[in-house]
Each structure stands twice: as C-alpha cells, then as structure tokens.
C-alpha cells in the first residue's frame, strides 16, 4: 500500500476507512508481535489501522529487544548489563545512521501524501512509539509536506525540545513514563507548557508513574502495573484520535456543536441521561455559546 508493505487491522463488523490510524513503530519495526496486537486493539475500537514498514525490511533485530531493557526485562548483573549495552550500541548506532532523518523522512512523507490522495475525505491520525513518536510529531508541524489530523507520541525519542514542539500545529497527545531516559519529566513539563500557550492547538502531556521507556508497546501485560499503563495509554490514544467530523463553522473552530453532539448520540458514543430526556424541550437549551472543549468533535 502506497509503496510500502503494510499490516492492516480492521474491525470485524466493518472495513470503513473514514477513521484511519497509522502506527509508526519503534526501531523493532512492523513485525513486532505487540505492535500488531495494538493495531488489532485500535481496530476493535472502530479504526482502520495501518502499520507500514517504514524501515523497508531493515528493523533493529528482535533479539536485541531484551538487551534494550524493556519494561518486563529481568534484573541483570553488572557484567551482563555492560555486555548487553555494548552489543546494542554497536547495532543500533549504525542502524540510526542508515535510517537518519534525511533518509526516513522522505519515506514517511511519501507514504502519508499517497494516503491522503487515496483517502482524501478520511480523518488520519498517527500513533508513534519511540522512533515513530518523533515522526508522528513532525507530521503536525506547520512546515510539514503533509499533515495528519492528530498525533499521539508514546514514549517518543530523539525529539528536539523546544524547537520541534513549538512548530506543532495539529492536536497532539504525549504519553511518557516518569522513568523514561529519552524524554524526562522535566522535558515533559516543558512540552506541556509550550502546548498550553498555543491557543489554536489542542495538546496534552500525560506522565505515567513507574513507567520506563517502551511501556506502551513492549511491556509484559501479565504484570499488573504494566497492564494499567498499557490500558491507560490505549484510552489516551482512542480519546485523542479524531473520530467524527463536522463541517459547520462552529465545529471547525473546535467548539462543541449540535452536529457533533448528534453524531455522538447516533453512534452510541454518548448516552443521554433519563433526567435530560424527561425535560421539556423548551427547558433543555442553555443560553449563550456552547462551552469550548479541549477535544471537540473527537468523540
């Protein structure tokens, strides 16, 4: 699809492409089992999910996964840790050179440009992990060749802060562990502050207590703490992704409008309470403009 091998996950009841999520993986690539399970989980929430092979068959070998200390990695003695670190560095270093921005960004841009052309009326969101987290954010920049409608960056790495945060022009959501060595709590706070000053862009930064780098896609879900982090990150992603659209001027300005509310009720995304149902119609309407919300239309 669009020039790259792609894993496609769809809902069992529909293959609608109105709401597309593109998963941008960490360095282990599109064949990582957990990544595909995540794609299936997103699809079960009504998305058309694509996991492209942005590395063109050249991911970091899966056998190095344990050496890069995923959340479920057992404790290692000093000499094993040093050996693992050296082995990983001698592999990942050359890999990062082969997949530097001047090589990877044209591949990413070409894919999303083609996707926009193929699905011009669809809502397209990017969900990135680690390496993919940064490239998801680059797709929200003011000077991007192609933009997504929203981006989620889960434990992103290699982000330039503040410069690559200041250029964000689309809704974004960050999920970062407080023990992440690639995006510190201080950097997360700095990111949150920059986003809070953007009056025309929705943004959030969530810090996950006890979580380390990789918790979003490489955690052992048999461990309760990891499972809670996974579930919370999943909910954060689903809540951020643009699910419905509205063409009215109020909705386009990110205000909650009657059309988005109607869609929410129609698709059973919002339940009208019995208390509201029994009110006479003349008493249901409130005066003034509807309250501005941080994720209007993202129901």
Short mmCIF file of C-alpha atoms in Angstrom, two decimals:
data_model
loop_
_atom_site.label_atom_id
_atom_site.label_comp_id
_atom_site.label_asym_id
_atom_site.label_seq_id
_atom_site.Cartn_x
_atom_site.Cartn_y
_atom_site.Cartn_z
CA UNK A 1 0.00 0.00 0.00
CA UNK A 2 1.34 3.43 -1.02
CA UNK A 3 4.66 1.84 -1.92
CA UNK A 4 5.32 0.02 1.38
CA UNK A 5 4.39 -3.33 2.91
CA UNK A 6 1.59 -2.68 5.41
CA UNK A 7 -0.11 -4.70 8.13
CA UNK A 8 -3.82 -3.84 8.04
CA UNK A 9 -6.15 -4.29 11.01
CA UNK A 10 -9.89 -3.74 10.65
CA UNK A 11 -12.98 -4.07 12.77
CA UNK A 12 -14.75 -7.41 12.37
CA UNK A 13 -18.03 -5.67 11.55
CA UNK A 14 -16.82 -3.00 9.12
CA UNK A 15 -13.96 -2.06 6.83
CA UNK A 16 -14.76 1.65 6.79
CA UNK A 17 -11.79 3.91 6.08
CA UNK A 18 -13.39 7.06 7.49
CA UNK A 19 -11.13 6.93 10.56
CA UNK A 20 -7.55 5.85 9.89
CA UNK A 21 -4.74 5.31 12.38
CA UNK A 22 -1.21 4.86 11.07
CA UNK A 23 1.01 3.16 13.64
CA UNK A 24 4.61 4.38 13.47
CA UNK A 25 6.67 1.76 15.23
CA UNK A 26 9.74 1.78 17.42
CA UNK A 27 13.07 0.57 15.99
CA UNK A 28 11.93 -3.08 16.03
CA UNK A 29 9.55 -2.46 13.17
CA UNK A 30 6.20 -3.57 11.88
CA UNK A 31 6.55 -7.29 12.60
CA UNK A 32 6.86 -6.93 16.38
CA UNK A 33 4.05 -9.04 17.84
CA UNK A 34 2.98 -6.43 20.41
CA UNK A 35 2.68 -3.74 17.74
CA UNK A 36 0.29 -5.86 15.72
CA UNK A 37 -1.74 -6.68 18.82
CA UNK A 38 -2.01 -2.94 19.49
CA UNK A 39 -3.15 -2.38 15.90
CA UNK A 40 -5.83 -5.05 16.35
CA UNK A 41 -6.94 -3.36 19.57
CA UNK A 42 -7.23 0.04 17.88
CA UNK A 43 -9.23 -1.61 15.09
CA UNK A 44 -11.64 -3.11 17.62
CA UNK A 45 -12.49 0.48 18.58
CA UNK A 46 -13.67 1.24 15.05
CA UNK A 47 -10.50 2.39 13.30
CA UNK A 48 -8.96 1.32 10.03
CA UNK A 49 -5.38 0.69 11.17
CA UNK A 50 -2.21 0.60 9.08
CA UNK A 51 1.25 -0.46 10.26
CA UNK A 52 3.68 0.36 7.43
CA UNK A 53 7.22 -0.97 7.14
CA UNK A 54 8.97 2.40 7.15
CA UNK A 55 12.33 0.61 7.52
CA UNK A 56 11.92 -1.32 4.27
CA UNK A 57 12.89 -4.67 5.76
CA UNK A 58 15.70 -3.33 7.95
CA UNK A 59 14.49 -3.05 11.58
CA UNK A 60 16.73 -3.49 14.59
CA UNK A 61 16.93 -7.29 15.14
CA UNK A 62 14.33 -8.58 17.58
CA UNK A 63 16.97 -10.48 19.56
CA UNK A 64 18.25 -7.11 20.80
CA UNK A 65 14.88 -6.26 22.34
CA UNK A 66 15.73 -7.75 25.74
CA UNK A 67 19.11 -6.01 25.74
CA UNK A 68 17.47 -2.62 25.42
CA UNK A 69 15.74 -3.14 28.79
CA UNK A 70 12.01 -3.28 28.03
CA UNK A 71 9.63 -2.80 30.98
CA UNK A 72 9.48 -6.55 31.64
CA UNK A 73 13.24 -7.21 31.46
CA UNK A 74 14.67 -9.13 34.42
CA UNK A 75 17.36 -7.51 36.52
CA UNK A 76 20.88 -8.12 35.16
CA UNK A 77 24.24 -8.24 36.88
CA UNK A 78 26.80 -5.56 36.10
CA UNK A 79 28.81 -7.52 33.53
CA UNK A 80 25.73 -8.71 31.66
CA UNK A 81 24.37 -5.16 31.58
CA UNK A 82 27.65 -3.81 30.18
CA UNK A 83 27.81 -6.59 27.57
CA UNK A 84 24.20 -6.03 26.52
CA UNK A 85 24.71 -2.28 26.30
CA UNK A 86 27.80 -2.68 24.11
CA UNK A 87 26.05 -5.21 21.85
CA UNK A 88 23.01 -2.96 21.45
CA UNK A 89 25.11 0.16 20.82
CA UNK A 90 27.19 -1.46 18.10
CA UNK A 91 23.98 -2.46 16.30
CA UNK A 92 21.66 0.48 16.97
CA UNK A 93 24.29 3.15 16.24
CA UNK A 94 24.87 2.09 12.61
CA UNK A 95 21.11 1.47 12.24
CA UNK A 96 20.34 5.07 13.25
CA UNK A 97 22.82 6.29 10.65
CA UNK A 98 21.19 4.16 7.94
CA UNK A 99 17.77 5.47 8.98
CA UNK A 100 18.72 9.10 9.66
CA UNK A 101 16.14 11.81 9.08
CA UNK A 102 17.33 12.63 5.56
CA UNK A 103 16.58 9.01 4.62
CA UNK A 104 13.49 8.27 6.72
CA UNK A 105 11.51 11.49 6.42
CA UNK A 106 11.05 11.28 2.63
CA UNK A 107 9.76 7.71 3.05
CA UNK A 108 7.30 8.82 5.74
CA UNK A 109 6.18 11.89 3.79
CA UNK A 110 5.68 9.89 0.60
CA UNK A 111 3.50 7.36 2.41
CA UNK A 112 1.25 9.96 4.01
CA UNK A 113 0.99 12.02 0.81
CA UNK A 114 -0.14 8.90 -1.02
CA UNK A 115 -2.53 8.02 1.81
CA UNK A 116 -4.11 11.49 1.64
CA UNK A 117 -4.56 11.11 -2.09
CA UNK A 118 -6.11 7.67 -1.70
CA UNK A 119 -8.43 8.70 1.17
CA UNK A 120 -8.98 12.45 0.75
CA UNK A 121 -12.04 12.67 3.00
CA UNK A 122 -10.80 10.42 5.81
CA UNK A 123 -9.57 11.50 9.21
CA UNK A 124 -5.95 10.34 9.52
CA UNK A 125 -4.10 10.11 12.81
CA UNK A 126 -0.53 8.98 13.54
CA UNK A 127 0.33 6.98 16.65
CA UNK A 128 4.06 6.71 17.18
CA UNK A 129 6.22 4.78 19.63
CA UNK A 130 9.83 5.69 20.43
CA UNK A 131 11.39 6.34 16.97
CA UNK A 132 7.92 6.62 15.48
CA UNK A 133 6.81 9.08 18.17
CA UNK A 134 9.08 11.79 16.83
CA UNK A 135 7.99 11.25 13.22
CA UNK A 136 4.33 11.37 14.26
CA UNK A 137 5.00 14.79 15.80
CA UNK A 138 6.85 16.00 12.69
CA UNK A 139 3.63 15.34 10.75
CA UNK A 140 1.87 18.02 12.83
CA UNK A 141 4.36 20.78 12.04
CA UNK A 142 3.42 24.00 10.31
CA UNK A 143 6.01 23.36 7.58
CA UNK A 144 5.27 19.65 7.09
CA UNK A 145 4.87 18.50 3.49
CA UNK A 146 1.78 16.61 4.62
CA UNK A 147 -0.08 16.85 7.94
CA UNK A 148 -2.11 14.37 9.94
CA UNK A 149 -5.31 15.38 11.73
CA UNK A 150 -3.89 14.39 15.11
CA UNK A 151 -0.82 12.64 16.52
CA UNK A 152 -0.11 10.57 19.60
CA UNK A 153 3.50 10.16 20.73
CA UNK A 154 4.01 7.37 23.23
CA UNK A 155 7.46 7.45 24.90
CA UNK A 156 8.96 9.34 21.91
CA UNK A 157 12.71 9.53 21.44
CA UNK A 158 15.14 11.88 19.69
CA UNK A 159 12.75 14.86 19.85
CA UNK A 160 14.39 18.28 19.81
CA UNK A 161 12.80 20.24 22.63
CA UNK A 162 11.68 23.00 22.47
CA UNK A 163 12.09 23.57 18.70
CA UNK A 164 10.07 20.56 17.47
CA UNK A 165 7.30 21.23 19.98
CA UNK A 166 6.96 24.91 19.09
CA UNK A 167 6.19 24.02 15.45
CA UNK A 168 3.20 21.78 16.31
CA UNK A 169 0.02 22.93 14.54
CA UNK A 170 -2.33 19.95 14.97
CA UNK A 171 -3.85 18.20 18.02
CA UNK A 172 -1.23 16.13 19.86
CA UNK A 173 -1.08 13.85 22.86
CA UNK A 174 2.07 12.66 24.65
CA UNK A 175 2.35 9.65 26.97
CA UNK A 176 5.65 9.50 28.87
CA UNK A 177 6.86 7.34 31.75
CA UNK A 178 8.43 9.16 34.68
CA UNK A 179 11.42 6.80 34.39
CA UNK A 180 11.91 7.31 30.65
CA UNK A 181 15.55 8.06 29.80
CA UNK A 182 14.69 9.53 26.39
CA UNK A 183 12.10 12.11 27.47
CA UNK A 184 12.47 13.23 31.06
CA UNK A 185 9.73 14.56 33.33
CA UNK A 186 11.39 17.98 33.01
CA UNK A 187 11.11 17.78 29.21
CA UNK A 188 7.52 16.59 29.52
CA UNK A 189 6.72 19.60 31.69
CA UNK A 190 8.44 21.90 29.20
CA UNK A 191 6.41 20.35 26.38
CA UNK A 192 3.18 20.80 28.33
CA UNK A 193 3.99 24.47 28.96
CA UNK A 194 4.66 25.16 25.28
CA UNK A 195 1.44 23.45 24.23
CA UNK A 196 -0.58 25.34 26.86
CA UNK A 197 0.38 28.62 25.18
CA UNK A 198 -0.98 27.53 21.79
CA UNK A 199 -4.49 28.99 21.68
CA UNK A 200 -5.47 27.25 18.43
CA UNK A 201 -4.00 23.77 19.03
CA UNK A 202 -5.19 21.09 21.44
CA UNK A 203 -2.39 19.33 23.26
CA UNK A 204 -1.85 17.18 26.31
CA UNK A 205 1.10 15.57 28.08
CA UNK A 206 0.44 12.67 30.44
CA UNK A 207 3.20 11.36 32.71
CA UNK A 208 2.85 7.73 33.81
CA UNK A 209 4.23 6.94 37.29
CA UNK A 210 6.58 3.97 37.42
CA UNK A 211 6.73 3.51 33.64
CA UNK A 212 10.01 3.29 31.72
CA UNK A 213 10.78 3.73 28.04
CA UNK A 214 8.93 1.16 25.95
CA UNK A 215 5.97 0.61 28.27
CA UNK A 216 3.46 1.39 25.53
CA UNK A 217 4.44 -1.39 23.13
CA UNK A 218 6.91 -3.74 24.83
CA UNK A 219 5.51 -4.23 28.32
CA UNK A 220 4.73 -7.57 29.92
CA UNK A 221 0.97 -7.32 30.40
CA UNK A 222 0.95 -10.13 32.93
CA UNK A 223 2.44 -7.57 35.34
CA UNK A 224 -0.40 -5.51 36.80
CA UNK A 225 1.47 -2.20 36.75
CA UNK A 226 2.38 -2.63 33.08
CA UNK A 227 -1.19 -3.64 32.22
CA UNK A 228 -2.53 -0.48 33.87
CA UNK A 229 -0.05 1.66 31.92
CA UNK A 230 -0.99 -0.09 28.68
CA UNK A 231 -4.72 0.32 29.24
CA UNK A 232 -4.37 3.98 30.17
CA UNK A 233 -2.20 4.71 27.11
CA UNK A 234 -4.73 2.89 24.93
CA UNK A 235 -7.57 5.03 26.28
CA UNK A 236 -5.49 8.18 25.85
CA UNK A 237 -4.88 7.26 22.21
CA UNK A 238 -8.52 6.49 21.44
CA UNK A 239 -9.68 9.68 23.15
CA UNK A 240 -7.23 11.82 21.18
CA UNK A 241 -7.77 10.38 17.72
CA UNK A 242 -10.30 12.32 15.59
CA UNK A 243 -13.30 10.01 15.37
CA UNK A 244 -16.05 12.16 13.92
CA UNK A 245 -16.11 15.29 11.81
CA UNK A 246 -18.43 18.24 11.47
CA UNK A 247 -18.45 20.80 8.66
CA UNK A 248 -20.20 23.64 10.47
CA UNK A 249 -18.15 26.82 11.16
CA UNK A 250 -18.51 26.42 14.91
CA UNK A 251 -17.27 22.85 14.81
CA UNK A 252 -14.35 23.78 12.60
CA UNK A 253 -13.26 26.23 15.30
CA UNK A 254 -13.10 23.31 17.74
CA UNK A 255 -16.27 24.18 19.62
CA UNK A 256 -18.73 21.52 20.62
CA UNK A 257 -21.73 21.89 18.32
CA UNK A 258 -25.15 20.31 17.95
CA UNK A 259 -23.97 18.31 14.95
CA UNK A 260 -21.12 16.63 16.81
CA UNK A 261 -23.45 16.01 19.75
CA UNK A 262 -25.99 14.41 17.41
CA UNK A 263 -23.32 12.18 15.90
CA UNK A 264 -22.20 11.10 19.36
CA UNK A 265 -25.75 10.05 20.26
CA UNK A 266 -26.33 8.42 16.86
CA UNK A 267 -23.23 6.23 17.13
CA UNK A 268 -23.86 5.41 20.80
CA UNK A 269 -20.74 7.32 21.87
CA UNK A 270 -22.79 9.37 24.32
CA UNK A 271 -25.80 8.32 26.35
CA UNK A 272 -28.46 10.93 27.13
CA UNK A 273 -29.45 10.63 30.78
CA UNK A 274 -33.03 9.90 31.82
CA UNK A 275 -33.06 13.21 33.69
CA UNK A 276 -32.40 15.06 30.43
CA UNK A 277 -34.86 13.01 28.40
CA UNK A 278 -37.83 13.92 30.61
CA UNK A 279 -37.13 17.66 30.46
CA UNK A 280 -39.44 19.68 28.17
CA UNK A 281 -37.59 20.73 25.01
CA UNK A 282 -38.05 24.41 25.85
CA UNK A 283 -36.04 23.94 29.05
CA UNK A 284 -33.12 21.95 27.62
CA UNK A 285 -31.47 24.77 25.72
CA UNK A 286 -28.94 26.88 27.59
CA UNK A 287 -28.23 30.50 26.78
CA UNK A 288 -25.09 31.66 25.06
CA UNK A 289 -22.45 29.87 23.03
CA UNK A 290 -21.65 26.27 23.85
CA UNK A 291 -18.60 25.78 26.04
CA UNK A 292 -15.27 25.38 24.30
CA UNK A 293 -13.80 21.95 24.93
CA UNK A 294 -10.27 20.66 24.52
CA UNK A 295 -11.21 17.75 22.24
CA UNK A 296 -14.35 18.91 20.46
CA UNK A 297 -15.51 16.52 17.75
CA UNK A 298 -13.05 13.85 18.95
CA UNK A 299 -15.86 11.84 20.50
#
